[in-house]
Amino acid sequence: MCGVICCDEAGKPLRRCLIWVDKRSAATTAKLTGGFPKLFGYNAFKLATWVRLANGAPSHNGMDPPGKMLWIRDNEPEIWDKTHKLLDVKDWLVHRATGRFVTTYDCANLTWMLDTRPKVMNWSDRLISMVGIPRTMLPELANGSDVAGLLGGNAAEDLGLDAGTPVCCGCGDVTATALGSDALKDGELHLHMGTSSWVGGFFPGRRLAVSEGYATIASAAEGRPLLIATQESAGACFDWMVRLMTNGRGPSDEVNAEFIDAALTDGERDATPVFLPWLAGERAPVDDHRLRGALLGLSLTDDRSTLVRAVAEGIAINTRWAFASVSQQPGVLSASPVKLLGGAAASASLSRILADCLGRDLAVPEHPQLAGIRGAARLAAFGLGWIASPWDMMEKHPDGMLVRHDPARRAYFDRRYRLFLDAYKSTAPWFRRAFQEFQL
């Protein structure tokens, strides 16, 4: 999600995709959203319009598509002049398969040009005018379960599938994971730990926390509100550390598991350095692309094991920061275990740290990294008439493990959490000055 591909009339890409983590447009986004009088860093009148119509506004960090679109317009006019449609990643794949330019509500919502009010759910002329994008450059809108078309000959040959196979419009990863988590009740939360991470869950109506950088978006499943509080770096922090410790040999599941499991057997200790996992800035509960990662409190006695533990705890404590905010939303269910999904959830050691840090039991399916595939399958099954609705249960997730939190370890993580928040208050002004002067 949050990619931008510029296509000509035939769907040919005119430049490389600007992917989700590309934040070169932060200054462009600030210009789009700013101005006097200010509220939470936004022009108050623009923010009021965005909140009323779209239930949110473009992130300050430049990750969302409108800033990227305007950056291309302002910096690559020769590309912009040839652009017929602006597509997210999966939308380009759907066009490649079917020849149709179409997007779904979840991806459209993050352009902040979609009116997400339940009785509207359509492109908004008012928001399109605010952003400054020609409406003709935006694709059609559809449910993720809608059949976009039939698989064309060239694409069928590339994929090794039969021409004429129905192609559904699909969804972004957050909708897919939410559907595949089987946490489908209103207020039932799941936690995804992949390259990035997020706390998510479906709600009966729109929710918004402007000051903390998260809200519900319209999901690709009939526009049902889906709360997503995203944090930019989770498993990516382990990948970064593994690359440093293996002389650039690079991350892999085996190397990560070896490092994590070996390092986390000694147990926690207060002297462990504090890791700030903002290697790509942060989004929730603080929306600030200028934040950066740090290891605080290093000593000569620290070794590879203590650093890996610091990274694991930093990821968990940062997750608690967002989870604590989301848990205060009206209607959150707090009795049942939280579903833990994503590739990083395959680490039993990290799962235990997360459970103890959050003070919540975690339910980890046998293959936590496959939740997105299951969610996409659920949408397609509904679109093809195999199930009555996208909320119908399919086969049950294979049993995995229930990770019970240990109340005795809560005091340790409470201390670490307070230290983490103090570290944010102390370092955030420094990061902002350093970014301004040196573009760290």
GROMACS .gro file of C-alpha atoms in nm:
model
  440
    1MET     CA    1   0.000   0.000   0.000
    2CYS     CA    2   0.088   0.370  -0.030
    3GLY     CA    3   0.286   0.324  -0.351
    4VAL     CA    4   0.255   0.551  -0.653
    5ILE     CA    5   0.299   0.424  -1.010
    6CYS     CA    6   0.263   0.667  -1.302
    7CYS     CA    7   0.114   0.490  -1.606
    8ASP     CA    8   0.046   0.588  -1.963
    9GLU     CA    9  -0.281   0.498  -2.137
   10ALA     CA   10  -0.156   0.145  -2.204
   11GLY     CA   11  -0.066   0.096  -1.837
   12LYS     CA   12   0.308   0.114  -1.902
   13PRO     CA   13   0.498   0.252  -1.600
   14LEU     CA   14   0.670   0.581  -1.678
   15ARG     CA   15   0.913   0.570  -1.383
   16ARG     CA   16   1.005   0.348  -1.091
   17CYS     CA   17   0.738   0.309  -0.824
   18LEU     CA   18   0.761   0.530  -0.515
   19ILE     CA   19   0.701   0.264  -0.249
   20TRP     CA   20   0.543   0.307   0.093
   21VAL     CA   21   0.862   0.380   0.288
   22ASP     CA   22   0.979   0.650   0.042
   23LYS     CA   23   0.944   0.978   0.232
   24ARG     CA   24   1.113   1.224  -0.001
   25SER     CA   25   0.783   1.411  -0.025
   26ALA     CA   26   0.766   1.508   0.345
   27ALA     CA   27   0.830   1.875   0.267
   28THR     CA   28   0.576   1.864  -0.017
   29THR     CA   29   0.319   1.713   0.219
   30ALA     CA   30   0.393   1.980   0.481
   31LYS     CA   31   0.325   2.248   0.219
   32LEU     CA   32   0.000   2.075   0.117
   33THR     CA   33  -0.133   2.033   0.471
   34GLY     CA   34   0.015   2.335   0.650
   35GLY     CA   35  -0.072   2.699   0.696
   36PHE     CA   36  -0.216   2.934   0.955
   37PRO     CA   37  -0.401   2.874   1.183
   38LYS     CA   38  -0.232   2.548   1.280
   39LEU     CA   39  -0.369   2.252   1.474
   40PHE     CA   40  -0.156   1.938   1.529
   41GLY     CA   41   0.074   2.071   1.256
   42TYR     CA   42  -0.208   2.105   0.999
   43ASN     CA   43  -0.395   2.405   0.872
   44ALA     CA   44  -0.703   2.392   1.095
   45PHE     CA   45  -0.954   2.451   0.815
   46LYS     CA   46  -0.800   2.190   0.586
   47LEU     CA   47  -0.780   1.943   0.874
   48ALA     CA   48  -1.148   1.997   0.958
   49THR     CA   49  -1.243   1.923   0.596
   50TRP     CA   50  -1.025   1.613   0.575
   51VAL     CA   51  -1.150   1.478   0.907
   52ARG     CA   52  -1.516   1.536   0.819
   53LEU     CA   53  -1.493   1.373   0.478
   54ALA     CA   54  -1.202   1.125   0.492
   55ASN     CA   55  -1.165   1.064   0.869
   56GLY     CA   56  -0.803   1.169   0.869
   57ALA     CA   57  -0.539   1.359   0.675
   58PRO     CA   58  -0.210   1.292   0.494
   59SER     CA   59   0.067   1.187   0.729
   60HIS     CA   60   0.332   1.450   0.795
   61ASN     CA   61   0.606   1.199   0.717
   62GLY     CA   62   0.546   1.196   0.340
   63MET     CA   63   0.454   0.830   0.326
   64ASP     CA   64   0.101   0.878   0.194
   65PRO     CA   65   0.037   0.898  -0.181
   66PRO     CA   66  -0.079   1.261  -0.222
   67GLY     CA   67   0.262   1.402  -0.129
   68LYS     CA   68   0.433   1.155  -0.361
   69MET     CA   69   0.199   1.247  -0.646
   70LEU     CA   70   0.268   1.619  -0.599
   71TRP     CA   71   0.642   1.555  -0.565
   72ILE     CA   72   0.643   1.391  -0.909
   73ARG     CA   73   0.435   1.676  -1.051
   74ASP     CA   74   0.675   1.938  -0.913
   75ASN     CA   75   1.006   1.759  -0.971
   76GLU     CA   76   0.946   1.544  -1.280
   77PRO     CA   77   0.707   1.744  -1.501
   78GLU     CA   78   0.804   1.542  -1.808
   79ILE     CA   79   0.674   1.229  -1.633
   80TRP     CA   80   0.366   1.404  -1.499
   81ASP     CA   81   0.266   1.536  -1.842
   82LYS     CA   82   0.266   1.181  -1.984
   83THR     CA   83   0.081   1.024  -1.687
   84HIS     CA   84  -0.266   0.889  -1.763
   85LYS     CA   85  -0.338   0.719  -1.427
   86LEU     CA   86  -0.184   0.716  -1.079
   87LEU     CA   87  -0.202   0.366  -0.934
   88ASP     CA   88  -0.107   0.188  -0.615
   89VAL     CA   89   0.099  -0.129  -0.650
   90LYS     CA   90  -0.178  -0.390  -0.656
   91ASP     CA   91  -0.387  -0.167  -0.882
   92TRP     CA   92  -0.115  -0.175  -1.144
   93LEU     CA   93  -0.104  -0.555  -1.113
   94VAL     CA   94  -0.482  -0.571  -1.164
   95HIS     CA   95  -0.445  -0.357  -1.478
   96ARG     CA   96  -0.162  -0.577  -1.599
   97ALA     CA   97  -0.392  -0.877  -1.555
   98THR     CA   98  -0.718  -0.734  -1.689
   99GLY     CA   99  -0.654  -0.403  -1.865
  100ARG     CA  100  -0.880  -0.217  -1.620
  101PHE     CA  101  -0.776   0.084  -1.410
  102VAL     CA  102  -0.942   0.024  -1.074
  103THR     CA  103  -0.859   0.064  -0.704
  104THR     CA  104  -1.025  -0.039  -0.379
  105TYR     CA  105  -1.149   0.167  -0.087
  106ASP     CA  106  -0.852   0.096   0.140
  107CYS     CA  107  -0.590   0.222  -0.107
  108ALA     CA  108  -0.815   0.510  -0.217
  109ASN     CA  109  -0.864   0.618   0.145
  110LEU     CA  110  -0.489   0.674   0.187
  111THR     CA  111  -0.484   0.915  -0.106
  112TRP     CA  112  -0.702   1.131   0.125
  113MET     CA  113  -0.927   1.212  -0.169
  114LEU     CA  114  -1.197   0.956  -0.078
  115ASP     CA  115  -1.513   1.058   0.108
  116THR     CA  116  -1.539   0.767   0.354
  117ARG     CA  117  -1.873   0.856   0.505
  118PRO     CA  118  -2.079   0.533   0.491
  119LYS     CA  119  -2.353   0.671   0.266
  120VAL     CA  120  -2.105   0.828   0.024
  121MET     CA  121  -1.787   0.614  -0.015
  122ASN     CA  122  -1.671   0.783  -0.335
  123TRP     CA  123  -1.409   1.019  -0.470
  124SER     CA  124  -1.463   1.367  -0.325
  125ASP     CA  125  -1.445   1.664  -0.560
  126ARG     CA  126  -1.373   1.887  -0.259
  127LEU     CA  127  -1.074   1.678  -0.145
  128ILE     CA  128  -0.946   1.631  -0.500
  129SER     CA  129  -0.946   2.008  -0.537
  130MET     CA  130  -0.761   2.049  -0.204
  131VAL     CA  131  -0.488   1.807  -0.309
  132GLY     CA  132  -0.469   1.942  -0.663
  133ILE     CA  133  -0.479   1.619  -0.859
  134PRO     CA  134  -0.692   1.596  -1.177
  135ARG     CA  135  -0.977   1.354  -1.117
  136THR     CA  136  -0.912   1.196  -1.457
  137MET     CA  137  -0.581   1.062  -1.320
  138LEU     CA  138  -0.758   0.857  -1.050
  139PRO     CA  139  -0.883   0.503  -1.119
  140GLU     CA  140  -1.233   0.363  -1.071
  141LEU     CA  141  -1.345   0.250  -0.724
  142ALA     CA  142  -1.457  -0.102  -0.631
  143ASN     CA  143  -1.490  -0.351  -0.348
  144GLY     CA  144  -1.197  -0.585  -0.311
  145SER     CA  145  -1.426  -0.880  -0.381
  146ASP     CA  146  -1.551  -0.736  -0.712
  147VAL     CA  147  -1.429  -0.911  -1.025
  148ALA     CA  148  -1.221  -0.657  -1.213
  149GLY     CA  149  -1.215  -0.866  -1.527
  150LEU     CA  150  -1.077  -1.183  -1.679
  151LEU     CA  151  -0.711  -1.272  -1.698
  152GLY     CA  152  -0.569  -1.161  -2.031
  153GLY     CA  153  -0.352  -1.369  -2.260
  154ASN     CA  154  -0.010  -1.215  -2.194
  155ALA     CA  155  -0.061  -1.204  -1.819
  156ALA     CA  156  -0.199  -1.557  -1.820
  157GLU     CA  157   0.112  -1.679  -2.000
  158ASP     CA  158   0.340  -1.493  -1.756
  159LEU     CA  159   0.161  -1.644  -1.457
  160GLY     CA  160   0.110  -1.992  -1.596
  161LEU     CA  161  -0.268  -1.967  -1.546
  162ASP     CA  162  -0.563  -2.012  -1.779
  163ALA     CA  163  -0.671  -1.709  -1.979
  164GLY     CA  164  -1.021  -1.607  -1.873
  165THR     CA  165  -0.962  -1.677  -1.503
  166PRO     CA  166  -1.161  -1.421  -1.295
  167VAL     CA  167  -0.942  -1.156  -1.131
  168CYS     CA  168  -1.075  -0.987  -0.817
  169CYS     CA  169  -0.978  -0.629  -0.731
  170GLY     CA  170  -0.805  -0.748  -0.413
  171CYS     CA  171  -0.689  -0.537  -0.122
  172GLY     CA  172  -0.389  -0.390   0.052
  173ASP     CA  173  -0.191  -0.583   0.310
  174VAL     CA  174  -0.368  -0.434   0.611
  175THR     CA  175  -0.714  -0.542   0.492
  176ALA     CA  176  -0.580  -0.883   0.389
  177THR     CA  177  -0.414  -0.939   0.727
  178ALA     CA  178  -0.722  -0.826   0.920
  179LEU     CA  179  -0.945  -1.066   0.726
  180GLY     CA  180  -0.694  -1.349   0.753
  181SER     CA  181  -0.647  -1.300   1.126
  182ASP     CA  182  -1.001  -1.430   1.195
  183ALA     CA  183  -1.028  -1.142   1.447
  184LEU     CA  184  -1.347  -1.023   1.280
  185LYS     CA  185  -1.558  -0.898   1.571
  186ASP     CA  186  -1.591  -0.525   1.624
  187GLY     CA  187  -1.318  -0.414   1.862
  188GLU     CA  188  -1.118  -0.740   1.840
  189LEU     CA  189  -0.751  -0.647   1.792
  190HIS     CA  190  -0.471  -0.815   1.605
  191LEU     CA  191  -0.102  -0.730   1.600
  192HIS     CA  192   0.108  -0.767   1.287
  193MET     CA  193   0.486  -0.789   1.318
  194GLY     CA  194   0.659  -0.790   0.981
  195THR     CA  195   0.908  -0.547   0.829
  196SER     CA  196   0.688  -0.280   0.984
  197SER     CA  197   0.418  -0.344   1.242
  198TRP     CA  198   0.066  -0.236   1.323
  199VAL     CA  199  -0.214  -0.274   1.573
  200GLY     CA  200  -0.542  -0.327   1.391
  201GLY     CA  201  -0.906  -0.424   1.422
  202PHE     CA  202  -1.250  -0.371   1.272
  203PHE     CA  203  -1.489  -0.121   1.432
  204PRO     CA  204  -1.859  -0.044   1.382
  205GLY     CA  205  -1.786   0.321   1.297
  206ARG     CA  206  -1.503   0.556   1.216
  207ARG     CA  207  -1.237   0.621   1.482
  208LEU     CA  208  -0.972   0.894   1.479
  209ALA     CA  209  -0.672   0.998   1.692
  210VAL     CA  210  -0.527   1.295   1.503
  211SER     CA  211  -0.261   1.377   1.762
  212GLU     CA  212  -0.137   1.016   1.768
  213GLY     CA  213  -0.126   0.948   1.395
  214TYR     CA  214  -0.384   0.674   1.345
  215ALA     CA  215  -0.746   0.624   1.245
  216THR     CA  216  -0.982   0.378   1.084
  217ILE     CA  217  -0.962   0.353   0.708
  218ALA     CA  218  -1.229   0.218   0.476
  219SER     CA  219  -1.133  -0.146   0.425
  220ALA     CA  220  -1.155  -0.317   0.089
  221ALA     CA  221  -1.426  -0.539   0.240
  222GLU     CA  222  -1.737  -0.330   0.174
  223GLY     CA  223  -1.572  -0.024   0.328
  224ARG     CA  224  -1.602  -0.161   0.684
  225PRO     CA  225  -1.395   0.067   0.912
  226LEU     CA  226  -1.055  -0.087   0.992
  227LEU     CA  227  -0.838   0.077   1.256
  228ILE     CA  228  -0.467   0.070   1.179
  229ALA     CA  229  -0.196   0.216   1.404
  230THR     CA  230   0.123   0.166   1.205
  231GLN     CA  231   0.482   0.167   1.328
  232GLU     CA  232   0.748   0.196   1.062
  233SER     CA  233   1.015  -0.051   1.178
  234ALA     CA  234   0.981  -0.387   1.352
  235GLY     CA  235   1.134  -0.691   1.181
  236ALA     CA  236   1.338  -0.442   0.975
  237CYS     CA  237   1.531  -0.363   1.294
  238PHE     CA  238   1.639  -0.726   1.324
  239ASP     CA  239   1.736  -0.733   0.957
  240TRP     CA  240   1.947  -0.421   1.011
  241MET     CA  241   2.124  -0.573   1.311
  242VAL     CA  242   2.183  -0.905   1.138
  243ARG     CA  243   2.345  -0.729   0.842
  244LEU     CA  244   2.579  -0.550   1.083
  245MET     CA  245   2.667  -0.869   1.268
  246THR     CA  246   2.718  -1.091   0.963
  247ASN     CA  247   2.946  -0.860   0.764
  248GLY     CA  248   2.668  -0.778   0.523
  249ARG     CA  249   2.576  -1.142   0.463
  250GLY     CA  250   2.219  -1.020   0.485
  251PRO     CA  251   1.905  -1.119   0.669
  252SER     CA  252   1.734  -1.454   0.638
  253ASP     CA  253   1.481  -1.640   0.846
  254GLU     CA  254   1.748  -1.882   0.963
  255VAL     CA  255   2.001  -1.614   1.058
  256ASN     CA  256   1.739  -1.404   1.234
  257ALA     CA  257   1.608  -1.702   1.431
  258GLU     CA  258   1.962  -1.803   1.528
  259PHE     CA  259   2.052  -1.457   1.654
  260ILE     CA  260   1.722  -1.391   1.830
  261ASP     CA  261   1.686  -1.725   2.003
  262ALA     CA  262   2.050  -1.739   2.112
  263ALA     CA  263   2.046  -1.385   2.248
  264LEU     CA  264   1.720  -1.397   2.437
  265THR     CA  265   1.789  -1.696   2.661
  266ASP     CA  266   1.964  -1.506   2.940
  267GLY     CA  267   1.657  -1.314   3.058
  268GLU     CA  268   1.602  -0.944   3.102
  269ARG     CA  269   1.817  -0.713   3.312
  270ASP     CA  270   1.783  -0.344   3.383
  271ALA     CA  271   2.131  -0.272   3.246
  272THR     CA  272   2.029  -0.371   2.892
  273PRO     CA  273   2.071  -0.069   2.659
  274VAL     CA  274   1.754   0.106   2.546
  275PHE     CA  275   1.689   0.073   2.172
  276LEU     CA  276   1.479   0.334   1.991
  277PRO     CA  277   1.351   0.152   1.680
  278TRP     CA  278   1.273   0.457   1.464
  279LEU     CA  279   1.512   0.363   1.183
  280ALA     CA  280   1.266   0.500   0.925
  281GLY     CA  281   1.100   0.765   1.139
  282GLU     CA  282   0.770   0.691   1.312
  283ARG     CA  283   0.399   0.716   1.244
  284ALA     CA  284   0.203   0.613   1.555
  285PRO     CA  285   0.156   0.723   1.822
  286VAL     CA  286   0.393   1.001   1.707
  287ASP     CA  287   0.387   1.103   1.341
  288ASP     CA  288   0.740   1.231   1.283
  289HIS     CA  289   0.966   1.127   0.994
  290ARG     CA  290   1.260   1.307   1.160
  291LEU     CA  291   1.295   1.057   1.447
  292ARG     CA  292   1.582   0.811   1.414
  293GLY     CA  293   1.698   0.495   1.584
  294ALA     CA  294   1.941   0.489   1.873
  295LEU     CA  295   2.104   0.260   2.127
  296LEU     CA  296   2.124   0.440   2.461
  297GLY     CA  297   2.328   0.330   2.760
  298LEU     CA  298   2.599   0.125   2.587
  299SER     CA  299   2.890   0.001   2.795
  300LEU     CA  300   3.212  -0.192   2.740
  301THR     CA  301   3.049  -0.504   2.880
  302ASP     CA  302   2.773  -0.515   2.616
  303ASP     CA  303   2.805  -0.791   2.361
  304ARG     CA  304   2.606  -0.921   2.068
  305SER     CA  305   2.349  -1.087   2.293
  306THR     CA  306   2.269  -0.774   2.491
  307LEU     CA  307   2.231  -0.571   2.173
  308VAL     CA  308   1.989  -0.822   2.018
  309ARG     CA  309   1.790  -0.822   2.343
  310ALA     CA  310   1.785  -0.443   2.336
  311VAL     CA  311   1.645  -0.450   1.981
  312ALA     CA  312   1.377  -0.706   2.075
  313GLU     CA  313   1.272  -0.508   2.381
  314GLY     CA  314   1.276  -0.180   2.189
  315ILE     CA  315   1.038  -0.322   1.928
  316ALA     CA  316   0.809  -0.459   2.201
  317ILE     CA  317   0.806  -0.139   2.407
  318ASN     CA  318   0.744   0.076   2.099
  319THR     CA  319   0.452  -0.157   2.017
  320ARG     CA  320   0.318  -0.111   2.370
  321TRP     CA  321   0.327   0.266   2.314
  322ALA     CA  322   0.082   0.240   2.023
  323PHE     CA  323  -0.114  -0.051   2.174
  324ALA     CA  324  -0.181   0.147   2.493
  325SER     CA  325  -0.339   0.425   2.290
  326VAL     CA  326  -0.550   0.198   2.070
  327SER     CA  327  -0.670   0.005   2.375
  328GLN     CA  328  -0.837   0.323   2.501
  329GLN     CA  329  -1.065   0.343   2.198
  330PRO     CA  330  -1.435   0.285   2.277
  331GLY     CA  331  -1.545  -0.070   2.205
  332VAL     CA  332  -1.206  -0.245   2.221
  333LEU     CA  333  -1.239  -0.605   2.340
  334SER     CA  334  -0.981  -0.676   2.609
  335ALA     CA  335  -1.076  -1.021   2.736
  336SER     CA  336  -0.963  -1.247   2.451
  337PRO     CA  337  -0.602  -1.311   2.343
  338VAL     CA  338  -0.461  -1.078   2.078
  339LYS     CA  339  -0.388  -1.244   1.744
  340LEU     CA  340  -0.016  -1.210   1.662
  341LEU     CA  341   0.070  -1.231   1.291
  342GLY     CA  342   0.354  -1.163   1.049
  343GLY     CA  343   0.698  -1.308   0.985
  344ALA     CA  344   0.853  -1.176   1.307
  345ALA     CA  345   0.579  -1.355   1.503
  346ALA     CA  346   0.750  -1.684   1.417
  347SER     CA  347   1.007  -1.610   1.688
  348ALA     CA  348   0.886  -1.769   2.012
  349SER     CA  349   1.130  -1.554   2.211
  350LEU     CA  350   1.003  -1.227   2.064
  351SER     CA  351   0.642  -1.342   2.113
  352ARG     CA  352   0.706  -1.399   2.486
  353ILE     CA  353   0.866  -1.056   2.520
  354LEU     CA  354   0.568  -0.895   2.345
  355ALA     CA  355   0.316  -1.077   2.565
  356ASP     CA  356   0.495  -0.981   2.887
  357CYS     CA  357   0.550  -0.622   2.775
  358LEU     CA  358   0.185  -0.574   2.667
  359GLY     CA  359   0.045  -0.770   2.961
  360ARG     CA  360  -0.178  -0.962   2.720
  361ASP     CA  361  -0.195  -1.324   2.608
  362LEU     CA  362  -0.111  -1.368   2.240
  363ALA     CA  363  -0.258  -1.627   2.002
  364VAL     CA  364  -0.007  -1.715   1.731
  365PRO     CA  365  -0.133  -1.937   1.445
  366GLU     CA  366   0.085  -2.210   1.304
  367HIS     CA  367   0.182  -1.999   1.002
  368PRO     CA  368   0.150  -1.637   1.120
  369GLN     CA  369   0.307  -1.499   0.803
  370LEU     CA  370   0.025  -1.637   0.585
  371ALA     CA  371  -0.260  -1.428   0.729
  372GLY     CA  372  -0.253  -1.190   0.432
  373ILE     CA  373  -0.287  -1.474   0.184
  374ARG     CA  374  -0.582  -1.611   0.379
  375GLY     CA  375  -0.748  -1.269   0.382
  376ALA     CA  376  -0.708  -1.226   0.007
  377ALA     CA  377  -0.854  -1.574  -0.040
  378ARG     CA  378  -1.152  -1.481   0.176
  379LEU     CA  379  -1.228  -1.180  -0.045
  380ALA     CA  380  -1.192  -1.384  -0.362
  381ALA     CA  381  -1.411  -1.664  -0.223
  382PHE     CA  382  -1.684  -1.409  -0.157
  383GLY     CA  383  -1.642  -1.249  -0.497
  384LEU     CA  384  -1.676  -1.586  -0.669
  385GLY     CA  385  -1.982  -1.684  -0.462
  386TRP     CA  386  -1.811  -1.960  -0.264
  387ILE     CA  387  -1.904  -1.801   0.072
  388ALA     CA  388  -2.203  -1.583   0.161
  389SER     CA  389  -2.003  -1.284   0.288
  390PRO     CA  390  -1.642  -1.183   0.352
  391TRP     CA  391  -1.712  -1.233   0.723
  392ASP     CA  392  -1.804  -1.600   0.690
  393MET     CA  393  -1.555  -1.833   0.852
  394MET     CA  394  -1.358  -2.052   0.619
  395GLU     CA  395  -1.143  -2.332   0.752
  396LYS     CA  396  -1.005  -2.267   1.099
  397HIS     CA  397  -0.648  -2.146   1.132
  398PRO     CA  398  -0.417  -2.437   1.211
  399ASP     CA  399  -0.356  -2.441   1.584
  400GLY     CA  400  -0.036  -2.263   1.680
  401MET     CA  401   0.064  -2.153   2.026
  402LEU     CA  402  -0.097  -1.950   2.300
  403VAL     CA  403   0.166  -1.725   2.457
  404ARG     CA  404   0.055  -1.638   2.808
  405HIS     CA  405   0.197  -1.325   2.963
  406ASP     CA  406   0.380  -1.358   3.291
  407PRO     CA  407   0.248  -1.100   3.544
  408ALA     CA  408   0.571  -1.135   3.742
  409ARG     CA  409   0.765  -0.978   3.455
  410ARG     CA  410   0.529  -0.684   3.419
  411ALA     CA  411   0.720  -0.467   3.670
  412TYR     CA  412   1.040  -0.500   3.465
  413PHE     CA  413   0.869  -0.386   3.147
  414ASP     CA  414   0.688  -0.106   3.330
  415ARG     CA  415   1.028   0.033   3.429
  416ARG     CA  416   1.164  -0.008   3.077
  417TYR     CA  417   0.852   0.155   2.930
  418ARG     CA  418   0.890   0.463   3.151
  419LEU     CA  419   1.258   0.484   3.055
  420PHE     CA  420   1.164   0.456   2.686
  421LEU     CA  421   0.913   0.742   2.710
  422ASP     CA  422   1.171   0.955   2.890
  423ALA     CA  423   1.418   0.876   2.612
  424TYR     CA  424   1.169   0.996   2.352
  425LYS     CA  425   1.112   1.325   2.534
  426SER     CA  426   1.486   1.380   2.565
  427THR     CA  427   1.596   1.279   2.215
  428ALA     CA  428   1.307   1.398   1.992
  429PRO     CA  429   1.414   1.767   2.000
  430TRP     CA  430   1.772   1.664   1.918
  431PHE     CA  431   1.659   1.445   1.625
  432ARG     CA  432   1.452   1.732   1.487
  433ARG     CA  433   1.743   1.977   1.507
  434ALA     CA  434   1.981   1.723   1.353
  435PHE     CA  435   1.739   1.656   1.070
  436GLN     CA  436   1.702   2.026   1.000
  437GLU     CA  437   2.078   2.087   0.994
  438PHE     CA  438   2.215   1.760   0.856
  439GLN     CA  439   1.915   1.569   0.708
  440LEU     CA  440   1.992   1.267   0.927
   0.00000   0.00000   0.00000
